[in-house]
XYZ file of C-alpha atoms in Angstrom:
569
model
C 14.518 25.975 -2.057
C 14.543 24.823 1.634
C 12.885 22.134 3.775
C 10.358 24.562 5.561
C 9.008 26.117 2.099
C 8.472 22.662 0.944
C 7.177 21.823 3.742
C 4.589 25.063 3.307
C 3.884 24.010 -0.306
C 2.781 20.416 0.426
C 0.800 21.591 3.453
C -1.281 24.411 1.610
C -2.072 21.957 -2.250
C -2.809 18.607 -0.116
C -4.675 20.789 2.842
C -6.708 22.512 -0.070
C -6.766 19.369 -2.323
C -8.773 17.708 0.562
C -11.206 20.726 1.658
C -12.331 21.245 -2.253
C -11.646 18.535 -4.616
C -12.627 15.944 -2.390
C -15.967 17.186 -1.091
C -16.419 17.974 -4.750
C -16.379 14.521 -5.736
C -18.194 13.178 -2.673
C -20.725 15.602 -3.457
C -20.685 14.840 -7.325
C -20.625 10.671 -6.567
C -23.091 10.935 -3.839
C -22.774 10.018 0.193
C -25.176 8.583 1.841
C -25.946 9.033 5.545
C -28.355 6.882 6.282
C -27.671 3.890 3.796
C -26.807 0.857 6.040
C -23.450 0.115 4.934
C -21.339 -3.833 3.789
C -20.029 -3.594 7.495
C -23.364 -3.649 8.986
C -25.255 -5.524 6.215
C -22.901 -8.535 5.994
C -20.992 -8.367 9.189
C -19.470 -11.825 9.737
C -17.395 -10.834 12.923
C -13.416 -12.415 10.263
C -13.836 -9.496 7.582
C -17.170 -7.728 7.811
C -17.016 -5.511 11.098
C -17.483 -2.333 11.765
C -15.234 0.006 12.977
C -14.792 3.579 14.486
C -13.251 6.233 11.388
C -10.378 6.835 13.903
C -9.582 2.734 13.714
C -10.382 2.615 10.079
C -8.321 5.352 8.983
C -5.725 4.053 11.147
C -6.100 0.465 9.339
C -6.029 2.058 5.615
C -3.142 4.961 6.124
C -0.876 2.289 7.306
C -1.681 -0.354 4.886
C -1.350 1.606 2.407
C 2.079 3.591 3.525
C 4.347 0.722 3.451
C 7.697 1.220 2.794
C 7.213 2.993 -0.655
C 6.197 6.916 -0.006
C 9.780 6.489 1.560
C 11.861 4.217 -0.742
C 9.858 5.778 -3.928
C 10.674 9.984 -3.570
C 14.405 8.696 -2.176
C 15.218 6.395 -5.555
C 13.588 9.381 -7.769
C 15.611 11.847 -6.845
C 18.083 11.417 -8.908
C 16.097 13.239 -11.598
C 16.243 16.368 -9.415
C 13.816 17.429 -6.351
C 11.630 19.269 -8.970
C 9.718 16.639 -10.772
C 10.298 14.786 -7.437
C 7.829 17.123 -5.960
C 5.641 17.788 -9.107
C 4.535 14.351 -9.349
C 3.554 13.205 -5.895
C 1.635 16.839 -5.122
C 0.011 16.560 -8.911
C -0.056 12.652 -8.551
C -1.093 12.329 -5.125
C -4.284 14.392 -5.330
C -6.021 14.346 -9.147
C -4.250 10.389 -9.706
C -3.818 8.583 -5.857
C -6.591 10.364 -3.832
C -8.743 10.454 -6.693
C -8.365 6.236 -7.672
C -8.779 5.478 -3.611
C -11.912 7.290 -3.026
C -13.476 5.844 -6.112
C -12.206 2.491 -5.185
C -13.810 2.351 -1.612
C -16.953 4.392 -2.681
C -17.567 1.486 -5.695
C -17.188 -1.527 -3.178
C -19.708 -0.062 -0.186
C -21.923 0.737 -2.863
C -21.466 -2.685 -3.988
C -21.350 -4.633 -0.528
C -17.953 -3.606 0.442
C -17.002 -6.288 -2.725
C -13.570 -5.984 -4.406
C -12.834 -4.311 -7.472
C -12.273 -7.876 -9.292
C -16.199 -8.671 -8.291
C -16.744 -5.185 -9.508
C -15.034 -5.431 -12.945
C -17.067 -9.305 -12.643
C -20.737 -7.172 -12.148
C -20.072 -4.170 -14.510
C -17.240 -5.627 -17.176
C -17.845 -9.073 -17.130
C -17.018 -12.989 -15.630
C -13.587 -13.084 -17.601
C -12.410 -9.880 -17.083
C -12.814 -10.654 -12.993
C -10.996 -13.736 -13.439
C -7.832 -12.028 -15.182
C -8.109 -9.384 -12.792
C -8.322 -11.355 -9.667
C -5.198 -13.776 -11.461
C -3.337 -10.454 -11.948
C -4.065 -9.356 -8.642
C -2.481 -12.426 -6.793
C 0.823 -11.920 -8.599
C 0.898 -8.455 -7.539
C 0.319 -9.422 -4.042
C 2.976 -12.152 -4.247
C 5.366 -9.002 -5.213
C 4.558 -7.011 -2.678
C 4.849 -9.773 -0.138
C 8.240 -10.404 -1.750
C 9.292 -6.845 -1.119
C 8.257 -5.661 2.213
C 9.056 -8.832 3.801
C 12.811 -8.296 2.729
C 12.087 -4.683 3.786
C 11.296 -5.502 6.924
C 14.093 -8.531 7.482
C 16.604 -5.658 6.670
C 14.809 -3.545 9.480
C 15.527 -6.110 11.887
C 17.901 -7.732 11.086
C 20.771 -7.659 13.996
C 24.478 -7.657 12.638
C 26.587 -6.465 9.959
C 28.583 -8.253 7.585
C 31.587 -7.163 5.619
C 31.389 -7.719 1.752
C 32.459 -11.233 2.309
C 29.334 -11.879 4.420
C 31.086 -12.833 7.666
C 29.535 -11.056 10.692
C 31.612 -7.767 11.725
C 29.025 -6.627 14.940
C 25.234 -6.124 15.841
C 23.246 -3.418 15.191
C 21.237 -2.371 18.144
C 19.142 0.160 16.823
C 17.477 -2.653 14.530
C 17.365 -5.061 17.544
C 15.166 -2.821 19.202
C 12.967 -2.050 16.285
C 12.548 -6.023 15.878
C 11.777 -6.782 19.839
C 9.693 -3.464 19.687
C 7.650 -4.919 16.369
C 7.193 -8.534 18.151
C 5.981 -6.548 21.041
C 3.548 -5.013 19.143
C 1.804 -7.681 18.089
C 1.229 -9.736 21.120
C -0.168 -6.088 22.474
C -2.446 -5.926 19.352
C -3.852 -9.307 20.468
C -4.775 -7.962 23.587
C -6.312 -4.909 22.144
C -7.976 -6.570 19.990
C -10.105 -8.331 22.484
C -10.201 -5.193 24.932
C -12.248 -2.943 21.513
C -14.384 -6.291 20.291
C -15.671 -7.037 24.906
C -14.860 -4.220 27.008
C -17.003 -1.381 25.060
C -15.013 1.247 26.613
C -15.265 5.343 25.160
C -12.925 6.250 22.708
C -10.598 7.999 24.501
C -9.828 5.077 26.993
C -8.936 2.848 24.689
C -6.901 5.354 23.164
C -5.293 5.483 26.217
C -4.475 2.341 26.672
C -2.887 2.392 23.174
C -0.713 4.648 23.749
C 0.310 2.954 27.125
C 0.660 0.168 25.094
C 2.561 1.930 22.299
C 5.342 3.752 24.926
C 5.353 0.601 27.232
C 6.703 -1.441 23.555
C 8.848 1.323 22.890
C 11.187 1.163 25.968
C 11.176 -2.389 26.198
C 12.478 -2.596 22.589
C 15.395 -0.296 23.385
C 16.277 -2.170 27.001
C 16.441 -5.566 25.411
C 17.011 -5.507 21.374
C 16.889 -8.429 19.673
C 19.798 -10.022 17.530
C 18.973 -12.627 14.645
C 19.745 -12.536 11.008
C 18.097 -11.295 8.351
C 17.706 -14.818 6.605
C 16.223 -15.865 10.406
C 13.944 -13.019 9.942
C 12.544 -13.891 6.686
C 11.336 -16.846 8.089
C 9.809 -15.075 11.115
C 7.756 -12.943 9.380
C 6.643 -15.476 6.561
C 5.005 -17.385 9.688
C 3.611 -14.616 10.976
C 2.265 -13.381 7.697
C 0.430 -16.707 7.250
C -1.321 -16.200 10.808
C -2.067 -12.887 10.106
C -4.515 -13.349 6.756
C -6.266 -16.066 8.265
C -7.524 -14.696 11.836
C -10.442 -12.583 12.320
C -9.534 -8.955 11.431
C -10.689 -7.734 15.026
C -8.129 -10.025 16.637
C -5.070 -8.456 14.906
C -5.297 -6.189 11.331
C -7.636 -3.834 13.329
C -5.793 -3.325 16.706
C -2.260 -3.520 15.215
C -3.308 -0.640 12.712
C -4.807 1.532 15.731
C -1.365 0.739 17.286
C 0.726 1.897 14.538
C -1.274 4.666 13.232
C -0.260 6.593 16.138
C 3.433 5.652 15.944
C 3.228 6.829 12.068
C 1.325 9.754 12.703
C 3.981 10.832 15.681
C 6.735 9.972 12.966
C 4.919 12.308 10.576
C 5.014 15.353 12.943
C 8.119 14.866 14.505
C 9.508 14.792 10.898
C 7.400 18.364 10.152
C 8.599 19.776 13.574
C 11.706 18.499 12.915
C 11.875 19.881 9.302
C 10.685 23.380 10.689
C 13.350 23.983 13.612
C 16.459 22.854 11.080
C 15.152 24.385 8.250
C 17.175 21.819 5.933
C 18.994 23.141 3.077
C 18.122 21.464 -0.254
C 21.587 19.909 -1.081
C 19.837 18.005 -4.614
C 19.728 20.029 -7.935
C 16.292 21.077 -8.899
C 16.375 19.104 -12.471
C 19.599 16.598 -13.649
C 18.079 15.649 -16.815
C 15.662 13.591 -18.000
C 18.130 10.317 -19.232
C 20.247 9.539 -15.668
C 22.267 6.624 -15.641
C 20.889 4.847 -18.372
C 17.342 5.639 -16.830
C 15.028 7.943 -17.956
C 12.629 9.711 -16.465
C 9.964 8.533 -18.423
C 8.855 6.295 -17.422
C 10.837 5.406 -14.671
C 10.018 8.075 -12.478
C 6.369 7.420 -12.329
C 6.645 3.629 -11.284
C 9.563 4.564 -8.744
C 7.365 6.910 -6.997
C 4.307 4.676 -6.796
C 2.383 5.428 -2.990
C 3.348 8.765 -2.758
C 1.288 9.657 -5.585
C -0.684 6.950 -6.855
C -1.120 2.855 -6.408
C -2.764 0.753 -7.316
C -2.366 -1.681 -4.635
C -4.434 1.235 -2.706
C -7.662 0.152 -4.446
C -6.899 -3.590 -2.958
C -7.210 -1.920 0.452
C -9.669 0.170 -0.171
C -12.024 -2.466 -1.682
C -10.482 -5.222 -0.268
C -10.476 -5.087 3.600
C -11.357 -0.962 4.548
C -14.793 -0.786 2.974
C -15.819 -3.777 4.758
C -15.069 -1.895 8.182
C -17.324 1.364 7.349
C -19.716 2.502 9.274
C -21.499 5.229 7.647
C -20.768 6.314 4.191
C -19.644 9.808 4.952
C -16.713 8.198 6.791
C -14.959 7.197 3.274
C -14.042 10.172 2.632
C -11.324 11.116 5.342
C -10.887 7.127 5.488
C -9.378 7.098 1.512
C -8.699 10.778 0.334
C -7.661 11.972 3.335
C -4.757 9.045 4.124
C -3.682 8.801 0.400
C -2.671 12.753 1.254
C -1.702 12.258 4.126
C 0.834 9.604 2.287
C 1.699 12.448 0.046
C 2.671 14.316 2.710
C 5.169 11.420 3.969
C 6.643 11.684 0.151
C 7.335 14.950 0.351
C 9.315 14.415 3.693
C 10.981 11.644 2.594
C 12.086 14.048 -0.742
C 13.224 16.797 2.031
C 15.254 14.350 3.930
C 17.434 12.470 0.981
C 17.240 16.235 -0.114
C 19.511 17.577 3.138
C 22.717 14.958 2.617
C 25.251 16.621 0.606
C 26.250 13.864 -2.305
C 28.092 11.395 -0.699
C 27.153 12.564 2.838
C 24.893 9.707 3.447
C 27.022 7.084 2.914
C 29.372 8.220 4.872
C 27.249 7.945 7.841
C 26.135 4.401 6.961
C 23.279 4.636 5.680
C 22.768 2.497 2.604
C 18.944 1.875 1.852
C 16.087 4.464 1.891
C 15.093 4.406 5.353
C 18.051 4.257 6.669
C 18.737 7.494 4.595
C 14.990 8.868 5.930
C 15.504 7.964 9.393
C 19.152 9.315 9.337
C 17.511 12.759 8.056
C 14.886 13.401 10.657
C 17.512 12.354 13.356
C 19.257 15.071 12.344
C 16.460 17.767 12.502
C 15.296 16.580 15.882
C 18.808 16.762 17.126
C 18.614 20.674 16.406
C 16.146 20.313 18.844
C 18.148 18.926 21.867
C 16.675 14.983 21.290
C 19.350 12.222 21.499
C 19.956 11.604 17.567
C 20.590 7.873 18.504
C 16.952 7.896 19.936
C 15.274 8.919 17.474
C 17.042 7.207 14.761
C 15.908 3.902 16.305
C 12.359 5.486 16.644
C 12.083 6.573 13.176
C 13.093 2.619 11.725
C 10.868 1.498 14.278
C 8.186 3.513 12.739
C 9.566 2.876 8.650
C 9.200 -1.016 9.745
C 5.519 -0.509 11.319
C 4.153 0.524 7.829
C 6.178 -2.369 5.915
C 4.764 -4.942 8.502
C 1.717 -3.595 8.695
C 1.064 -3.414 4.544
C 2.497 -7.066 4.807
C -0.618 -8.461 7.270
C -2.947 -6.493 4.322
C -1.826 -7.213 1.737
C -1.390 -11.059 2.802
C -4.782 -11.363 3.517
C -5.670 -9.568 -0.238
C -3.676 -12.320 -2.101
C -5.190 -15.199 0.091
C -8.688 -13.798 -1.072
C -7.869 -12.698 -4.766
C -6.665 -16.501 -5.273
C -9.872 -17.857 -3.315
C -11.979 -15.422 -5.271
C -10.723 -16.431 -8.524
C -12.233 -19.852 -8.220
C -16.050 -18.669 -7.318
C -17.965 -16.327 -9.306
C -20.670 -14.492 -7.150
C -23.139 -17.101 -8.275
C -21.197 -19.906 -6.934
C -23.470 -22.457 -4.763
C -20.590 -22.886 -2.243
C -22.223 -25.835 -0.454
C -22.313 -27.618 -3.863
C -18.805 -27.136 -4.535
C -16.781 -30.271 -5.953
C -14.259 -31.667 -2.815
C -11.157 -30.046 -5.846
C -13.091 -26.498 -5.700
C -13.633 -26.777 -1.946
C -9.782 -27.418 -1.556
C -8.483 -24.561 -3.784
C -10.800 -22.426 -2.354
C -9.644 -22.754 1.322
C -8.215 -20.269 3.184
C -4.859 -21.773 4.197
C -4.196 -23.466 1.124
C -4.740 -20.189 -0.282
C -2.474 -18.630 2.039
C 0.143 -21.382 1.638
C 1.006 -21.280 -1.907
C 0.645 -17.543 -2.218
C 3.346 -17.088 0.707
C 5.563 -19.745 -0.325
C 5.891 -18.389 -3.864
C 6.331 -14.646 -1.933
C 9.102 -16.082 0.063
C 11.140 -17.728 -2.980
C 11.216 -14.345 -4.570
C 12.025 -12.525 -0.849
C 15.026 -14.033 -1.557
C 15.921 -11.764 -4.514
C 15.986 -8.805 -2.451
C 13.569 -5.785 -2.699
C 16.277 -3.428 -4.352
C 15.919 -6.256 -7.569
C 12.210 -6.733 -6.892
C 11.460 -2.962 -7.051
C 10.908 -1.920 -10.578
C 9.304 -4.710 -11.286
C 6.714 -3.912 -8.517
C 6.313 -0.337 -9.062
C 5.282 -1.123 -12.754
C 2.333 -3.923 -11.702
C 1.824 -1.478 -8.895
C 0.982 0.745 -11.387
C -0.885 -1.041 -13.868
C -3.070 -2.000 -10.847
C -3.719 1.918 -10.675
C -5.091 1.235 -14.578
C -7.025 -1.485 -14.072
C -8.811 -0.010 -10.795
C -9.319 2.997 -12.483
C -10.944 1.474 -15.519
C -13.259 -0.523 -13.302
C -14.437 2.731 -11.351
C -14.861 4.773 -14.257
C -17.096 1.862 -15.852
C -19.053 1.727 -12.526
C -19.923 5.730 -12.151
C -21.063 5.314 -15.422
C -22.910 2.240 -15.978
C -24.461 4.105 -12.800
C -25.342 7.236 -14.089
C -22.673 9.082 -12.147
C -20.030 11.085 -13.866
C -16.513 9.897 -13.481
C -14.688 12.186 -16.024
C -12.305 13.058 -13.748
C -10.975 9.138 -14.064
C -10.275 9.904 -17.533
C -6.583 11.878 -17.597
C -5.333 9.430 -14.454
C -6.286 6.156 -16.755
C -4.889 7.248 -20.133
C -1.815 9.029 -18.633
C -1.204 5.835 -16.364
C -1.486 3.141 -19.257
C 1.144 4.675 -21.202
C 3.800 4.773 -18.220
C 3.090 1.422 -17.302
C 2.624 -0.217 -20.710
C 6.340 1.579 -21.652
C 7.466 0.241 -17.735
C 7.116 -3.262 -17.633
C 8.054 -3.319 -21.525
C 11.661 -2.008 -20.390
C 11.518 -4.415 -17.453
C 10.689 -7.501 -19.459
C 13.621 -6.286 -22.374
C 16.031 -5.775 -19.468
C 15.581 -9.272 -17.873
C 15.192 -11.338 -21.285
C 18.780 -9.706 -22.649
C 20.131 -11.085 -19.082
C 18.220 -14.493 -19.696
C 20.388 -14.263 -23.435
C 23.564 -13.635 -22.201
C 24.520 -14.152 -18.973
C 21.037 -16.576 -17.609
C 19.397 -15.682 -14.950
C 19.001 -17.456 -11.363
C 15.611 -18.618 -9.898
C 14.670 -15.444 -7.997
C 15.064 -13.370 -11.827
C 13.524 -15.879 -13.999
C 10.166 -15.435 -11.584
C 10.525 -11.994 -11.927
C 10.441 -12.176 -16.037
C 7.797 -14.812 -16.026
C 5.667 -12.832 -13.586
C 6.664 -9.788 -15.854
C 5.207 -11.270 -19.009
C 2.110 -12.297 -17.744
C 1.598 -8.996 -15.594
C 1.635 -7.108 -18.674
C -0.632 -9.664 -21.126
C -3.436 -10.050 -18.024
C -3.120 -6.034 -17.775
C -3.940 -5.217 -21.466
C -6.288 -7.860 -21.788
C -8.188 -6.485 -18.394
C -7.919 -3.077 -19.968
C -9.258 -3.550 -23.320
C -11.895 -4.938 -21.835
C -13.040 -2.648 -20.132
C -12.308 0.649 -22.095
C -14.710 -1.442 -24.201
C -17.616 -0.796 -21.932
C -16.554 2.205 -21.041
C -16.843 3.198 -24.717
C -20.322 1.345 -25.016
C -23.461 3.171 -24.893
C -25.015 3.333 -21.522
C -28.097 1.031 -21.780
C -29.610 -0.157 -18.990
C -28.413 -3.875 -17.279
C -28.768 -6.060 -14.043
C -26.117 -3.670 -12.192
C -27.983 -0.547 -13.086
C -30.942 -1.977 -11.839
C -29.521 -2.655 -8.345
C -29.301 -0.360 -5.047
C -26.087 1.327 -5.139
């Protein structure tokens, strides 16, 4: 096996998966053309506004990317590139794409609401509440994770295993002065798509103006502060970013990054086709490695290259609120959840072409380091400077991490705000208490400050624990769409296999994960960073099979007629 027939194998299932399967279920489910959709119908100019596909798409592929379709197919393949591959082509399209579409497609139908207000309409009032309780300490992981992501991304100088500073690493000084750039341009851009009304292809102009003009700046003057400095950084800018108007920053900084990942993406297939990589991993090493085996650990390690849930947050959460017209979902949520597939299987070709011990060698010690190391090496086949594009490729590995971090900010702020009003909720009769839970930056507050305690663990500790809520969020969403197509009268069989087979990997996950960290509690204690971990661990898992039951409940129920039949959808 080598990098180009990989390559040719993920191009022809996910190409296919999108041109059949997914017109199959649109087509099945129903699309609209002509329905006026949440955007329109509740536009609010903060979370309601509607948005060209190109901007959407560009808003959910790199919310949902994040670090993980790299880090996940990386820290897998240690079971061999076989099942590596396997699971995010067979995951990606019948599990990922499949829970995405469904996701977005049940919140426009039900004014672009999440799926906790959708579990509240079609499961019930205290299956939302666990839900939306489940979903904030989820998004207080993820926050925890990408932030340290990112910090490592940008964070200026090495340190020697006693922690004293040894030099500064430019390449990550530019990616950080590059990323600040970014956003002050997204402000700007912001307010040129909302006033100006130019055609689409001058304001993609001026983003990619933008984008180059960031670019070379970063590289002339990098900046140099430490990672701890950093985590403090991008807490504060975290907290701006849920609370502003989604016009004045999520949307343009998307549009600005989704053309820095998608010239990331094909540089890394050009780059894969002119080496021609030889696949240095063994096909299969077995299915107990290091202590680990592959069940389940495989399927939580490799979470957004194949399936997650935190997807359905995005896609119900802050993407279905921008849609224009309902034929736009489709591309918008199947087509970026393969197009993160396709990001997988590059990141498996790249760890893939180090010979053992190869990587290391060159420095690289986390995953996209390892990725961006990789394509640098293609491109350099090529004739580019390898330097050059190593620094490009971490620029472009940090854009998704930041970028799921403004999303998936603004998620937790509303999941903890939503958890406090049902959707019959008189809000102007609210007691002064409810009114002061319920606010935005109070909201945002103690979801980031919990977020940032736990930073402080370190994503490599924070990982396993995330991939298993991750996917037990897959579970619940998928639940809560199946019950939906068919307390509608649509058919959502095809939810089935992804729900069942999902439950018992996550179930068996964060079962290992809460053994693991209570034997460490036992006999050794654990510090403040762990004993979060085990406490949001345990309550993960009891809010997850309580949610579930729930609603395999109704889903087992006979379909007779109620209030949420009886509404448009």
């Amino acid at each position: 096996m080598n990098g180009i027939l990989m390559m040719v194998i993920a191009i022809v299932v996910l190409g296919g998966a999108y041109l059949i399967y997914g017109r199959y279920l649109a087509k099945k489910w129903g699309i609209d053309e002509n329905a006026k959709t949440p955007a329109y119908e509740m536009e609010d100019g903060v979370d309601y506004v509607p948005a060209d596909t190109n901007v959407v798409f560009g808003h959910q592929f790199a919310s949902i990317a994040g670090a993980g379709p790299i880090n996940g197919p990386i820290q897998a393949a240690v079971f061999g590139w076989l099942p590596v591959l396997l699971w995010v082509l067979i995951g990606g399209v019948f599990f990922g794409a499949v829970q995405d579409f469904a996701s977005m497609y049940a919140s426009v139908k039900n004014k672009g609401r999440t799926i906790g207000y959708i579990i509240e309409e079609y499961i019930g009032k205290l299956g939302k509440k666990l839900f939306l309780a489940f979903c904030w300490l989820f998004c207080i992981l993820v926050i925890a994770a990408f932030a340290d992501v990112v910090a490592g991304t940008f964070n200026g100088f090495s340190v020697d295993e006693a922690g004293a500073v040894v030099g500064k690493i430019t390449a990550n000084g530019a990616v950080a002065t590059t990323s600040i750039l970014f956003i002050v341009e997204a402000v700007a851009l912001g307010c040129i798509l909302k006033y100006a009304k130019l055609p689409k292809w001058v304001n993609t102009a001026i983003a990619i103006v933008m984008l180059v003009g960031a670019v070379a700046l970063g590289l002339a003057f990098p900046m140099f502060l430490s990672r701890g400095v950093w985590h403090i950084i991008i807490f504060l800018y975290i907290m701006i970013a849920c609370v502003v108007p989604v016009w004045a920053l999520l949307q343009p900084r998307d549009y600005l990054n989704s053309y820095l990942l998608v010239f990331m993406i094909a540089a890394a297939v050009i780059g894969i086709f002119i080496a021609n990589p030889k696949c240095n991993l063994e096909a299969f090493t077995g299915f107990q490695v290091d202590g680990q085996y592959m069940f389940p650990i495989l399927f939580v390690t490799i979470a957004c290259g194949a399936v997650s849930g935190f997807h359905s947050l995005v896609s119900s959460g802050t993407a279905s609120k921008q849609i224009k017209n309902e034929k736009n979902m489709l591309p918008v949520s199947f087509g970026a959840m393969l197009m993160e597939s396709m990001l997988a299987v590059i990141a498996l070709v790249a760890v893939a072409s180090f010979a053992k011990g190869e990587a290391a060698e060159a420095g690289y010690t986390t995953q996209p380091q390892i990725f961006a190391g990789a394509i640098a090496n293609f491109l350099s086949v090529a004739g580019l400077p390898k330097n050059l594009v190593f620094t490009l490729i971490n620029l472009a590995v940090s854009a998704f991490a930041l970028t799921s971090l403004d999303s998936v900010a603004r998620i937790g702020r509303l999941s903890f705000q939503e958890f406090f009003v049902d959707s019959d909720t008189d809000e102007e009769k609210m007691s002064p208490v409810m009114k002061f839970v319920t606010n935005k930056y109070f909201a945002t507050i103690i979801t980031l400050v919990l977020a940032y305690l736990l930073a402080k663990v370190g994503y490599a500790e924070i990982w396993p624990l995330f991939g298993s809520a991750n996917q037990l969020l897959s579970v619940l969403a998928l639940v809560a769409c199946a019950v939906f197509l068919k307390k509608t009268k649509r058919q959502g069989f095809m939810l089935w296999f992804p729900m069942t087979f999902m439950m018992a990997v996550t179930f068996s996950a964060l079962g290992l994960t809460i053994y693991k960290l209570s034997k460490a509690f036992v006999t050794t204690g654990l510090d403040l960073g762990n004993t979060l971990q085990l406490i949001f661990a345990i309550l993960l898992l009891i809010l997850g099979v309580i949610v579930a039951v729930q609603g395999i409940r109704r889903l087992m129920e006979k379909n007779e007629p109620s209030d949420a039949e009886t509404k448009p959808v």
